[in-house]
mmCIF file of C-alpha atoms and ligand atoms in Angstrom:
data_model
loop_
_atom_site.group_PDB
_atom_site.id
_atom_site.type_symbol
_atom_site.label_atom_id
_atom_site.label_comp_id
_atom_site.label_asym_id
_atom_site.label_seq_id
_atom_site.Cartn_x
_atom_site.Cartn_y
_atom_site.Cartn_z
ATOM 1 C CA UNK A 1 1.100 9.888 -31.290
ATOM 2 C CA UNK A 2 4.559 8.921 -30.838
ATOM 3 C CA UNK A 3 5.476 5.401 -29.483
ATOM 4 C CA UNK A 4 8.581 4.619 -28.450
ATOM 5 C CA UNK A 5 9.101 1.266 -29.625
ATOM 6 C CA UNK A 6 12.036 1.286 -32.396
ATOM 7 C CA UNK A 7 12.259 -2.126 -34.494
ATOM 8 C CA UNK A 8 16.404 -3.599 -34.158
ATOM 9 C CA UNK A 9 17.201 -6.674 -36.161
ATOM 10 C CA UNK A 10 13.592 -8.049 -35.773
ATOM 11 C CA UNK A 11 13.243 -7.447 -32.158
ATOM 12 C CA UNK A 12 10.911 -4.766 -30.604
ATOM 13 C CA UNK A 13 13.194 -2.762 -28.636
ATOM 14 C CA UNK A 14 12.448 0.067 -25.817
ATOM 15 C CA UNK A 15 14.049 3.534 -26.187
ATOM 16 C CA UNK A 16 14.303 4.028 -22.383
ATOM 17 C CA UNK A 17 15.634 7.331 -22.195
ATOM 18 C CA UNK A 18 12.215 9.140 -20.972
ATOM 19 C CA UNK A 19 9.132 7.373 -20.231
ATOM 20 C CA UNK A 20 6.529 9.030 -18.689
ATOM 21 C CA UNK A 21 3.763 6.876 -17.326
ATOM 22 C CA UNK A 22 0.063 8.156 -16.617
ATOM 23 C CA UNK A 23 -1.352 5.924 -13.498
ATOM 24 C CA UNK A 24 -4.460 5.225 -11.785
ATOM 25 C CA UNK A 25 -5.364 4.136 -9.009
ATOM 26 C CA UNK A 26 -8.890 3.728 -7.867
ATOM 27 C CA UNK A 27 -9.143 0.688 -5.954
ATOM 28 C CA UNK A 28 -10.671 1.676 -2.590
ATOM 29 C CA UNK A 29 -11.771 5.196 -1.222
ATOM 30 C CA UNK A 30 -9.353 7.673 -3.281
ATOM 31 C CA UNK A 31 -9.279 8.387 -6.824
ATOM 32 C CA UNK A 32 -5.588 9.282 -7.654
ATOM 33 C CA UNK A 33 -3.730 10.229 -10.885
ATOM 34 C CA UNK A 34 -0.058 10.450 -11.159
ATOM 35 C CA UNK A 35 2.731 10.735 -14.192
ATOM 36 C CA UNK A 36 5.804 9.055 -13.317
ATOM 37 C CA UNK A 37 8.975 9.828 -15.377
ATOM 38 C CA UNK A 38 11.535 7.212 -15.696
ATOM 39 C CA UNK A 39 9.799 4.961 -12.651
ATOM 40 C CA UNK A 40 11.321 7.656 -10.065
ATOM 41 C CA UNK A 41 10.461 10.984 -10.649
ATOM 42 C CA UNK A 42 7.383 12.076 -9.562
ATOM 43 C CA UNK A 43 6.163 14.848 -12.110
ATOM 44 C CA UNK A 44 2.388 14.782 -10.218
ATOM 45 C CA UNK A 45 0.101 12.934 -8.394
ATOM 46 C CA UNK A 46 -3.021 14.125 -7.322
ATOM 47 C CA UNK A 47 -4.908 12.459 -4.725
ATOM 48 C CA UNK A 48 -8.715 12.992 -4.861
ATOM 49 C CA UNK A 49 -9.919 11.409 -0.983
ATOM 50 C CA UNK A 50 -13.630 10.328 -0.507
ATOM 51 C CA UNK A 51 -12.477 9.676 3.358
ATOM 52 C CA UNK A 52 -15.670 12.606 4.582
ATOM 53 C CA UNK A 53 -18.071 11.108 2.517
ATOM 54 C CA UNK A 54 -18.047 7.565 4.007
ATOM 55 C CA UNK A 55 -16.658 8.990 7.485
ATOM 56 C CA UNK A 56 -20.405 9.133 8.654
ATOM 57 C CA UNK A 57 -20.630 5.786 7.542
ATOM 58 C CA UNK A 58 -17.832 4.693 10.194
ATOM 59 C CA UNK A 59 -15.819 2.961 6.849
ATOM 60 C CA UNK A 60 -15.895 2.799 3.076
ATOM 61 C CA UNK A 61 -19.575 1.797 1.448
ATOM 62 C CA UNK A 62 -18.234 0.261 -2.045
ATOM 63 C CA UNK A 63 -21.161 1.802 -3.734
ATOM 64 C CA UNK A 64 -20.434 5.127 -2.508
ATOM 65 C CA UNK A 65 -16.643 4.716 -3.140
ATOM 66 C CA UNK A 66 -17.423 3.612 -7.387
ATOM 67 C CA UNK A 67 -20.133 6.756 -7.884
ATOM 68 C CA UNK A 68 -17.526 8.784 -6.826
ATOM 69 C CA UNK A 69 -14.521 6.928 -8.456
ATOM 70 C CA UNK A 70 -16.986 7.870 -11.954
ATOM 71 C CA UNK A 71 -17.443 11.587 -11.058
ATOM 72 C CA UNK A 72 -13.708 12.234 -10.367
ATOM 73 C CA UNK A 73 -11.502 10.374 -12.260
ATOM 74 C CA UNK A 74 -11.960 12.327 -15.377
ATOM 75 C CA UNK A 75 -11.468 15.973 -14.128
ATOM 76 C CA UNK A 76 -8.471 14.576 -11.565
ATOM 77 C CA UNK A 77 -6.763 12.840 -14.931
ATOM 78 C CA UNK A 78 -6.571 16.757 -16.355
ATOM 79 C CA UNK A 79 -5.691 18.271 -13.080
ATOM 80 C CA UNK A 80 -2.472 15.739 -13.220
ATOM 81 C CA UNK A 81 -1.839 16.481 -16.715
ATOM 82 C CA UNK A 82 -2.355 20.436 -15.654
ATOM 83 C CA UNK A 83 0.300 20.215 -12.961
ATOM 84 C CA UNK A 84 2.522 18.576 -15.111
ATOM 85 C CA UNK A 85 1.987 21.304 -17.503
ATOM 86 C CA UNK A 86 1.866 17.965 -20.275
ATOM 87 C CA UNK A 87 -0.829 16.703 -22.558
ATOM 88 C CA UNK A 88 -2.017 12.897 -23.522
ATOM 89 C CA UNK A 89 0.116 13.062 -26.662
ATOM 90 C CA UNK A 90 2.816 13.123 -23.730
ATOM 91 C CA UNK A 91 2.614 10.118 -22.115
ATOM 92 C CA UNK A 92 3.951 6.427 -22.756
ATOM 93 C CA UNK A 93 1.998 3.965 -21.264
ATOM 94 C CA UNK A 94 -1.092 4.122 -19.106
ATOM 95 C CA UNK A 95 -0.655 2.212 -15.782
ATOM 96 C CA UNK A 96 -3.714 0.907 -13.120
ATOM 97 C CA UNK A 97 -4.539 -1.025 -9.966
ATOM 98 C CA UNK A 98 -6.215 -3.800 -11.562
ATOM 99 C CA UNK A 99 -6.693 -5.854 -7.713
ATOM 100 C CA UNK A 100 -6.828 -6.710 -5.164
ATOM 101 C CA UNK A 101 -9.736 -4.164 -4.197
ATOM 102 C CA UNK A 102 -13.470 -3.160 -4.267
ATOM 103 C CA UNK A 103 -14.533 -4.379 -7.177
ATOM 104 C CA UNK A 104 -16.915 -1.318 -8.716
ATOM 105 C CA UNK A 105 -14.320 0.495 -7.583
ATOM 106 C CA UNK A 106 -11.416 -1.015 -8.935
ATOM 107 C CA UNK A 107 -13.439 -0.877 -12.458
ATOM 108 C CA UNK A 108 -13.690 2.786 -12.965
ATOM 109 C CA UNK A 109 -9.899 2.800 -12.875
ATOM 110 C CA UNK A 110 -9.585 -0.450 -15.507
ATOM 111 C CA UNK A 111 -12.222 0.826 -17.738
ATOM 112 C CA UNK A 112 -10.271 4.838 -18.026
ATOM 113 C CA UNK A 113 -7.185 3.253 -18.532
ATOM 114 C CA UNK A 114 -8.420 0.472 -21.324
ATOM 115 C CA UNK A 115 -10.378 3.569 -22.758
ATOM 116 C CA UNK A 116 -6.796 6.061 -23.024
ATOM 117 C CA UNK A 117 -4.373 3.397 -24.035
ATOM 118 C CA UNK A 118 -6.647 2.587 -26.919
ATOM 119 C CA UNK A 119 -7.167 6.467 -28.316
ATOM 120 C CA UNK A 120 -3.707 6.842 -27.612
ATOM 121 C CA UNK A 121 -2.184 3.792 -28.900
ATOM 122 C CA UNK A 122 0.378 3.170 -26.176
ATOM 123 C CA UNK A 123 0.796 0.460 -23.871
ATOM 124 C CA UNK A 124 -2.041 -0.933 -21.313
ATOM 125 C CA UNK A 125 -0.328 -2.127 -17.730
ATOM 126 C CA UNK A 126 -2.088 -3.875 -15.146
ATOM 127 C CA UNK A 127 -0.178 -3.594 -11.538
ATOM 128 C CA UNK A 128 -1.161 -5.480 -8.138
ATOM 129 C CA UNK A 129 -2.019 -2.517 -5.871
ATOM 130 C CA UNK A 130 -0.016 -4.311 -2.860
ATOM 131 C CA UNK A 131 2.756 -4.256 -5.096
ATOM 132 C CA UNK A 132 2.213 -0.612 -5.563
ATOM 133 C CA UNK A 133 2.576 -0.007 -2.065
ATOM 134 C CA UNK A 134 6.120 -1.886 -2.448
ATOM 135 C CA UNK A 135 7.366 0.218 -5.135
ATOM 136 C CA UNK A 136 6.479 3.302 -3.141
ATOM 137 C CA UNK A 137 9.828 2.473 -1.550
ATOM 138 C CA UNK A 138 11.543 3.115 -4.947
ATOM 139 C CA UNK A 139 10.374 5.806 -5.866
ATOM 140 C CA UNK A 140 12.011 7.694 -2.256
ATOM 141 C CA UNK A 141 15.242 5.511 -2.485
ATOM 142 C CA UNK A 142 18.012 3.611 -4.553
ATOM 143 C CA UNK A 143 17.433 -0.293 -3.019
ATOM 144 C CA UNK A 144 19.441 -2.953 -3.631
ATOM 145 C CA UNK A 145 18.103 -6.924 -4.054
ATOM 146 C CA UNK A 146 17.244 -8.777 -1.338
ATOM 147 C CA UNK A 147 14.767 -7.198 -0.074
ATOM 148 C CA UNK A 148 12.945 -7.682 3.102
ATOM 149 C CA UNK A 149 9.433 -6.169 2.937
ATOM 150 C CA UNK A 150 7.025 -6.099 5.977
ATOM 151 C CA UNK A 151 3.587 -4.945 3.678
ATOM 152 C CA UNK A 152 0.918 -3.780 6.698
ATOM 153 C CA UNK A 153 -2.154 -2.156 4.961
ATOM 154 C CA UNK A 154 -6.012 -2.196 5.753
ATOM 155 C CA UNK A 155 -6.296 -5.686 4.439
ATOM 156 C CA UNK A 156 -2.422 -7.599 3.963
ATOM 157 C CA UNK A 157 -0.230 -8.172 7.184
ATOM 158 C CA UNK A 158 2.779 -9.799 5.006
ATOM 159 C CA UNK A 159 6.771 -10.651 5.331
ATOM 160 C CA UNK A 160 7.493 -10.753 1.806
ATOM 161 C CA UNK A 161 11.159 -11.654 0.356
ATOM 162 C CA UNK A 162 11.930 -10.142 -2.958
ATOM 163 C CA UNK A 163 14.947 -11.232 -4.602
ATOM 164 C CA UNK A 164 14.638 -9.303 -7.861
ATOM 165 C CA UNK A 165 11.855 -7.090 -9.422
ATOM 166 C CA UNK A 166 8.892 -8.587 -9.267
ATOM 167 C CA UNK A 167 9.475 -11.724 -7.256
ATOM 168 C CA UNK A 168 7.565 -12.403 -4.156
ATOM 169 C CA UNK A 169 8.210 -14.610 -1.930
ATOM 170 C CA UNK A 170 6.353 -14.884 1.263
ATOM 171 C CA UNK A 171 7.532 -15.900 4.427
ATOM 172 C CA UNK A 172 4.978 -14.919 6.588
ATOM 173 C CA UNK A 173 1.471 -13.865 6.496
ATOM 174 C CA UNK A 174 -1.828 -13.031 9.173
ATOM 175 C CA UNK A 175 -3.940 -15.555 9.941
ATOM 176 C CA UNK A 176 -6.700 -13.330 10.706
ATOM 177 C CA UNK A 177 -7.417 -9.562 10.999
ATOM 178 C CA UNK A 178 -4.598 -7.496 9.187
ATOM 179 C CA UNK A 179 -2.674 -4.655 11.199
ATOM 180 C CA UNK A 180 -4.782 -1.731 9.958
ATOM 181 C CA UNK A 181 -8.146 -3.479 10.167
ATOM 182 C CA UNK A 182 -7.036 -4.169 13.933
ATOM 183 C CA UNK A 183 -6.644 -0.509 14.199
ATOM 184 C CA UNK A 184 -9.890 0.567 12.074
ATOM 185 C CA UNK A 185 -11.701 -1.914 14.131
ATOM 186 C CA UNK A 186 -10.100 -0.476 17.440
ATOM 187 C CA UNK A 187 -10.536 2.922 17.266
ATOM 188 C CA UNK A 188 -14.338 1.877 16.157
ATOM 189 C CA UNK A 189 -14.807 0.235 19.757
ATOM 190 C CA UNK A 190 -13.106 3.743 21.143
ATOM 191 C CA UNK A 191 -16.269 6.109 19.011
ATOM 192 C CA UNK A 192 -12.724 7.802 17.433
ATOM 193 C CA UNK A 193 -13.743 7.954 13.662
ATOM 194 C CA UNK A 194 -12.571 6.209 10.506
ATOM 195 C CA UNK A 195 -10.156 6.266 9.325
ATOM 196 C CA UNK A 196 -8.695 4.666 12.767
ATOM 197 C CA UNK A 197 -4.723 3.912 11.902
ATOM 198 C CA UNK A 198 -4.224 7.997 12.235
ATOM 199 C CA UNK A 199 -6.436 8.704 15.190
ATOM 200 C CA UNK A 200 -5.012 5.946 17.290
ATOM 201 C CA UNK A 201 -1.409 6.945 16.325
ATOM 202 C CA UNK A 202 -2.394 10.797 17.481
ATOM 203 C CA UNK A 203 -4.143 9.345 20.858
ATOM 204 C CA UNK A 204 -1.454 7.152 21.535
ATOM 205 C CA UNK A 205 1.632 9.657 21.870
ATOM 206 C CA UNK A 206 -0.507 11.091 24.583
ATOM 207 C CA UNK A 207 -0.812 8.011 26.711
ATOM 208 C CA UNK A 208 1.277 5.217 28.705
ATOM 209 C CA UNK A 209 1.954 2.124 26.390
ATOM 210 C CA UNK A 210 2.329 0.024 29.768
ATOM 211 C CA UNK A 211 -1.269 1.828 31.106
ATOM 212 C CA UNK A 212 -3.308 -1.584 29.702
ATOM 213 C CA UNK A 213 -1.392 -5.155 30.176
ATOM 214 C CA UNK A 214 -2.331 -6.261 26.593
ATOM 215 C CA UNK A 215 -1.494 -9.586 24.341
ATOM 216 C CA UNK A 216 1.034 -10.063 22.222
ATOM 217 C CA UNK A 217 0.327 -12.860 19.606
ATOM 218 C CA UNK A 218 3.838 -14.784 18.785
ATOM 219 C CA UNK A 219 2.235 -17.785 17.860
ATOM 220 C CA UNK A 220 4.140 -20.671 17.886
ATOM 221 C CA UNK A 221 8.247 -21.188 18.131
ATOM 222 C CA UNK A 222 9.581 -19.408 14.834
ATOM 223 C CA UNK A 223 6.453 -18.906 13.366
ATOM 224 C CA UNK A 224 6.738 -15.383 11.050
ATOM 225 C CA UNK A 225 3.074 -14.969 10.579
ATOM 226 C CA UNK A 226 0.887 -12.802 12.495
ATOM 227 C CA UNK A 227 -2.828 -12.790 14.543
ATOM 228 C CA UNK A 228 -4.044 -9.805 15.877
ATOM 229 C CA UNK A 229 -8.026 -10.674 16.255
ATOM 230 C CA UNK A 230 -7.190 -11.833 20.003
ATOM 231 C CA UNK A 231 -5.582 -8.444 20.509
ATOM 232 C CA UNK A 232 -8.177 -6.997 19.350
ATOM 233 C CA UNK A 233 -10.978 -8.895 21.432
ATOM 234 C CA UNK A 234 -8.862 -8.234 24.394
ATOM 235 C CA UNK A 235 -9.271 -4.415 23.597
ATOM 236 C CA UNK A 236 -12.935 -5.071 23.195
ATOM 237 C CA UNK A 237 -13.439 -7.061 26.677
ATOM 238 C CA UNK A 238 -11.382 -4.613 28.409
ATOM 239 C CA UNK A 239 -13.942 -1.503 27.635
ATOM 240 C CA UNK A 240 -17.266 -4.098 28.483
ATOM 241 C CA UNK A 241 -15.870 -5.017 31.549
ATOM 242 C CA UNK A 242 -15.338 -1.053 32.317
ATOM 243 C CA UNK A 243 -18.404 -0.149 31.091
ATOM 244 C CA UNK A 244 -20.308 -2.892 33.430
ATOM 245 C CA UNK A 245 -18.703 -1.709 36.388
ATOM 246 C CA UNK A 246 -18.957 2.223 35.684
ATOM 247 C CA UNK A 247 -15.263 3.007 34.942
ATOM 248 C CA UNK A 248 -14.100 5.550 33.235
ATOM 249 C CA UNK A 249 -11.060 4.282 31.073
ATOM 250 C CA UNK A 250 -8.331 6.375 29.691
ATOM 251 C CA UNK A 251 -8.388 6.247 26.224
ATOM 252 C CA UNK A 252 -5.255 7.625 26.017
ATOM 253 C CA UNK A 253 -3.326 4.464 27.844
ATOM 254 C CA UNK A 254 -5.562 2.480 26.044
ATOM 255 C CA UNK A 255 -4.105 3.641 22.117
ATOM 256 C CA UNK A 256 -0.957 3.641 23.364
ATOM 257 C CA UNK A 257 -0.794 0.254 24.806
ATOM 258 C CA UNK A 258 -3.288 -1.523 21.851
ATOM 259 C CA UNK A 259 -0.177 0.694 19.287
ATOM 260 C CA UNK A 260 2.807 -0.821 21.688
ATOM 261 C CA UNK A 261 1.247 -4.456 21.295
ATOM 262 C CA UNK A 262 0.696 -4.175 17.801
ATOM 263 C CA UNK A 263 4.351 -2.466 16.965
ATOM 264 C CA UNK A 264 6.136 -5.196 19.464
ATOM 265 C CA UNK A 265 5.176 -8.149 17.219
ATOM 266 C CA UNK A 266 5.642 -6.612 14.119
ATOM 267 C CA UNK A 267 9.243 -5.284 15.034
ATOM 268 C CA UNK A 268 10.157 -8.418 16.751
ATOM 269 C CA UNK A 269 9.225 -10.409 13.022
ATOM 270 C CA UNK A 270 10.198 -8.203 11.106
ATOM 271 C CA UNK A 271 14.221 -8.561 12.622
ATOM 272 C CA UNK A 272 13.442 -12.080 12.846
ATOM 273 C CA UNK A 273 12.782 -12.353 9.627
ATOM 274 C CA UNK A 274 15.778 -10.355 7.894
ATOM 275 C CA UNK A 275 18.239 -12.518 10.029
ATOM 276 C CA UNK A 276 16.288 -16.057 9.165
ATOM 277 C CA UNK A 277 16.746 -14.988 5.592
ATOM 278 C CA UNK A 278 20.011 -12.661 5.828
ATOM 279 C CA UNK A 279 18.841 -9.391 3.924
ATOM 280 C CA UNK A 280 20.077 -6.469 5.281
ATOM 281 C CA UNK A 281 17.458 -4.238 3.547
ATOM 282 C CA UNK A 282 14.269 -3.916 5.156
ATOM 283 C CA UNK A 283 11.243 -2.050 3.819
ATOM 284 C CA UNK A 284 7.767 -0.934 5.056
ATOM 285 C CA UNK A 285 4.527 -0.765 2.811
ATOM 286 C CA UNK A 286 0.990 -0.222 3.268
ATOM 287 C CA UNK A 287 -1.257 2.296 5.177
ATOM 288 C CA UNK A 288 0.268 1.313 8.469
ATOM 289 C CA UNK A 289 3.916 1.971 7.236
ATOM 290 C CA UNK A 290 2.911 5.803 8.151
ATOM 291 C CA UNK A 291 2.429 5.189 11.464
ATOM 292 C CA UNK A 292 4.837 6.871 13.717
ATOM 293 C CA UNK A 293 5.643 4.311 16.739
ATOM 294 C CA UNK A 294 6.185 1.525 13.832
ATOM 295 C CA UNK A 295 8.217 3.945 11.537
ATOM 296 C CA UNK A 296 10.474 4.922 14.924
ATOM 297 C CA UNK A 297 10.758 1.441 16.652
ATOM 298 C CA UNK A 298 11.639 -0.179 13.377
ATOM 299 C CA UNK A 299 14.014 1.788 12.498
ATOM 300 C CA UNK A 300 16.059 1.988 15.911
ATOM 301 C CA UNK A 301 15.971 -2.180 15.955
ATOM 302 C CA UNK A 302 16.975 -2.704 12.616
ATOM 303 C CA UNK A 303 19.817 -0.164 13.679
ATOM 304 C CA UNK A 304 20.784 -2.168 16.981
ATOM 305 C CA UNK A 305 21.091 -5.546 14.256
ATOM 306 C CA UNK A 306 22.742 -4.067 11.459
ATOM 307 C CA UNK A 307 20.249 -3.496 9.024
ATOM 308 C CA UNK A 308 19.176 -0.597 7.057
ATOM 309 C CA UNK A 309 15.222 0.340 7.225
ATOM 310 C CA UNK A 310 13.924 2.295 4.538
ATOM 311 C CA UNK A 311 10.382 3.477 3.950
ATOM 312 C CA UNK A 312 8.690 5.803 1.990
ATOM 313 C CA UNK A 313 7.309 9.757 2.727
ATOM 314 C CA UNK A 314 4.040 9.554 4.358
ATOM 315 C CA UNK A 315 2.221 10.899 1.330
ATOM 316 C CA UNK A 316 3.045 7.729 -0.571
ATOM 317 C CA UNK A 317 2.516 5.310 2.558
ATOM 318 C CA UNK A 318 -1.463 5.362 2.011
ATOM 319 C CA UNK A 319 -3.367 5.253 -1.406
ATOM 320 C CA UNK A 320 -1.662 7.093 -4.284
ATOM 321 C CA UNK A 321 -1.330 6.401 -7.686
ATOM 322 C CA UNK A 322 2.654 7.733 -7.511
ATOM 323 C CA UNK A 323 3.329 3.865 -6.236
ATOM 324 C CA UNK A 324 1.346 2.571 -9.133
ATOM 325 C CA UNK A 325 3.158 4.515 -12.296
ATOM 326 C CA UNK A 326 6.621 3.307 -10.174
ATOM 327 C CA UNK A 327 5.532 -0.574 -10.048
ATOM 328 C CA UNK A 328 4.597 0.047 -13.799
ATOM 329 C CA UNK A 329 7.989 1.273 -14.874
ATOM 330 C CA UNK A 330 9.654 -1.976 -14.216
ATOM 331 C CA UNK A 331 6.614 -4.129 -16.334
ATOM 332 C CA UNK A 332 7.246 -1.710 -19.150
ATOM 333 C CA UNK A 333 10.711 -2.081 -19.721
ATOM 334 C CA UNK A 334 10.268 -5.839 -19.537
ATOM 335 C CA UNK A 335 7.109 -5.190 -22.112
ATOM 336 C CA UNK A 336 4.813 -6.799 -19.717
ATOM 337 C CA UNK A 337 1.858 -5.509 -20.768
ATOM 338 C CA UNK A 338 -1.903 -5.909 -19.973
ATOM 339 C CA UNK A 339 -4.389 -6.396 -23.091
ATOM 340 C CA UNK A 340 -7.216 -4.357 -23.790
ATOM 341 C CA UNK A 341 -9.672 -6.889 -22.192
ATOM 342 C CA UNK A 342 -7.924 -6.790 -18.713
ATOM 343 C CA UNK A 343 -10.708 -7.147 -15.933
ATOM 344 C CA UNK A 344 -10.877 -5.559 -11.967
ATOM 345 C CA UNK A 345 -9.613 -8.667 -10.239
ATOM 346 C CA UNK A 346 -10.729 -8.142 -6.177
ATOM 347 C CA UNK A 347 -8.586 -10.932 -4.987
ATOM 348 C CA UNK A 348 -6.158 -10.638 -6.897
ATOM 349 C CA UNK A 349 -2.852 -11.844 -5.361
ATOM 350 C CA UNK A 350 0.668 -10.447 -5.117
ATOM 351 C CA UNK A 351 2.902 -12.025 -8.015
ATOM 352 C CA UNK A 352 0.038 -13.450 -9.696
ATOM 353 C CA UNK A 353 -0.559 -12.292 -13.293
ATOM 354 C CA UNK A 354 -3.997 -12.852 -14.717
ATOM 355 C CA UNK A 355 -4.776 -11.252 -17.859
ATOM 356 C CA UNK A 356 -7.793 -12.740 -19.953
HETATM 357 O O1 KG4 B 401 -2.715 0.975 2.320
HETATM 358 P P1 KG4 B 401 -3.964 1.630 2.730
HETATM 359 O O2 KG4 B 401 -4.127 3.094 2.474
HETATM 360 O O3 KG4 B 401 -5.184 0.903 2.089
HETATM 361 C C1 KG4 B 401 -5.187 -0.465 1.869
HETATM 362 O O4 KG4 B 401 -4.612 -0.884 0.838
HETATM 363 O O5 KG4 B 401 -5.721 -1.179 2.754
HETATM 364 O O6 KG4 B 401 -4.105 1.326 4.269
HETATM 365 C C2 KG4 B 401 -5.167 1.816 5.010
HETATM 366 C C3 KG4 B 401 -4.961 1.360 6.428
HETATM 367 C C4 KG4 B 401 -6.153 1.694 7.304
HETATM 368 O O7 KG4 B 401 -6.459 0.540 8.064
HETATM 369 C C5 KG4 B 401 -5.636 2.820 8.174
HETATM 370 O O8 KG4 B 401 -6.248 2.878 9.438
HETATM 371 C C6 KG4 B 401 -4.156 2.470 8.284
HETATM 372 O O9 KG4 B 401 -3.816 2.017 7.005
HETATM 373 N N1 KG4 B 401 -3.332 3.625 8.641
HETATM 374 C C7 KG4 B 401 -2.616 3.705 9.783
HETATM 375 C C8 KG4 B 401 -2.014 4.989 9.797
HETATM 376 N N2 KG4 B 401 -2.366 5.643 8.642
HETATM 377 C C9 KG4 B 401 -3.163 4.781 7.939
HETATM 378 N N3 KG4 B 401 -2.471 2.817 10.785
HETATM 379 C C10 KG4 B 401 -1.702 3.195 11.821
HETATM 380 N N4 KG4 B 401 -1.107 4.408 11.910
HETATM 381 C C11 KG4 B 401 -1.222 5.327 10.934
HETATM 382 N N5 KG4 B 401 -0.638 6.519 11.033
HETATM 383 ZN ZN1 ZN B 402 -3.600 0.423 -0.118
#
């Protein structure tokens, strides 16, 4: 087993010239295995998604999501190693979502990845899967510090300033449903499926974004956190009130306009933001950063204000472990490492470090 740790007057010292990480993620409905080479190059990552087997459930059961997490994770680590045409004795470190997520879930993942870096004797390191999502950003471009990142995912709506690697500082945050919940939750109430982000982003291009006079939560003067439940309830008392009085309601209008009122605040922030702070580099992360409107909108703003919007292929927007073996790179040439006891954290929080 070759580890590539050389000892330099006393000090332990990284050769950094290839490191290929193996990482895991498996902290909500898809078990995914990638190898990472140098933190940038993407050698495979295989994404195993449960989505049909809890789509009759309308949303993820956790139980479901950890039986399946056991059968795959094993035959989807050799499919990675296949496709990389490498073997364990290749690899460097192992890397894995140790939080925030379901917690059976999130264990499969910790227990594989305590269970390889121990036969294989090579580094253990825990990541934060939000910060995964982050560093799915690097992998797709060459950023320079400050960094503006606006994370939108099933769970985080965040405005997160990061001045170096991993620093996180938050400027802004929801207060109650996050983005992609608001949109899971939406398309519910519409009888389109789960996952909802997708289906109300394919509905939507069909319809008029000024068909339904919808919300838009600001919140109060300069505030840069968000609130979408009222949107949401608005959506909700919109189809009652049609359904009492025998409407019909186009759907259509209806995604389009809930999509317009959702993009409109988080634009509007998101510039507000970059200026409050002056960063002129703006990322998206999280499930939602794949949705078209946002990706578009964003884009042509930051644009009118001088600032440069990156964000990543839409592959690496939702769960992947390719995010995972990037935000691991940068702990392993620091020699942050996890020990062999690390434990699935499911509230874990973004900068937080919490070994035992
Ligand atoms: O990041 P992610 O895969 O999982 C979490 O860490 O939460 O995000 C999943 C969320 C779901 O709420 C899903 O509906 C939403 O991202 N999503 C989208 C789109 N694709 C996924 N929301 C809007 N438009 C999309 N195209
Ligand atoms: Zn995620």
């Amino acid at each position: 087993m070759v580890r590539r740790f050389e000892e330099q007057k006393g000090e332990s010292r990284l050769k950094l010239e290839e490191i290929k990480i193996l990482a895991i993620e498996t902290s909500c409905d898809e078990t995914s295995v990638a190898i990472i080479k140098n933190g940038k190059e993407i050698l495979t990552n295989i994404i195993s998604s449960q989505i049909p087997c809890h789509q009759k459930f309308g949303g993820v059961v956790p139980e479901i999501a950890s039986r399946k997490h056991v059968e795959l994770i094993n035959p989807v680590i050799q499919e990675a190693l296949d496709e990389a045409s490498l073997t364990l004795a290749d690899i460097d470190a192992v890397a894995v979502t140790y939080g925030p997520g379901l917690v059976g879930a999130l264990l499969v993942g910790v227990s594989t990845a305590k269970a390889l870096a121990f036969a294989m004797d090579v580094p253990l390191i825990g990541v934060n899967h939000m910060e995964g999502h982050i560093y799915a950003n690097f992998l797709a471009n060459d950023l320079e510090f400050p960094v503006l990142c606006l994370v939108v995912s099933g769970g985080h709506t965040e405005l997160i300033l990061i001045r170096e690697h991993g620093t996180y500082e938050l400027l802004g945050k929801t207060r109650d449903d996050a983005a992609g919940e608001a949109f899971d939750k939406v398309a519910r109430s519409l009888g389109l499926g789960y996952p909802g982000g997708p289906l109300i982003d394919k509905l939507a291009k069909e319809g008029n974004p000024e068909g339904v006079v919808l919300p838009r939560a600001y919140l109060e003067e300069g505030s840069l956190d968000f609130s979408f439940s009222g949107l949401k309830s608005a959506v909700l008392n919109y189809l009652n009130r049609a359904q009492q009085k025998g409407e019909t309601i186009n759907q259509a209008d209806l995604a389009a306009s809930f999509q317009r009122s959702v993009t409109d605040v988080l634009v509007n922030k998101t510039i507000r933001a970059a200026k409050q702070v002056g960063v002129k580099n703006v990322i998206l992360a999280g499930g939602v950063a794949a949705n078209v409107e946002l990706r578009e909108r964003l884009s042509a703003k930051a644009e009118d204000n001088g600032l440069a919007l990156y964000y990543p292929p839409l592959v690496l927007c939702t769960d992947n472990a390719a995010m995972i073996g990037a935000a691991a790179y940068y702990k392993f040439i620091k020699g942050d490492f996890a020990p062999l006891n690390l434990n699935a954290l499911p509230n874990l929080k973004l900068g937080e470090k919490k070994y035992f």
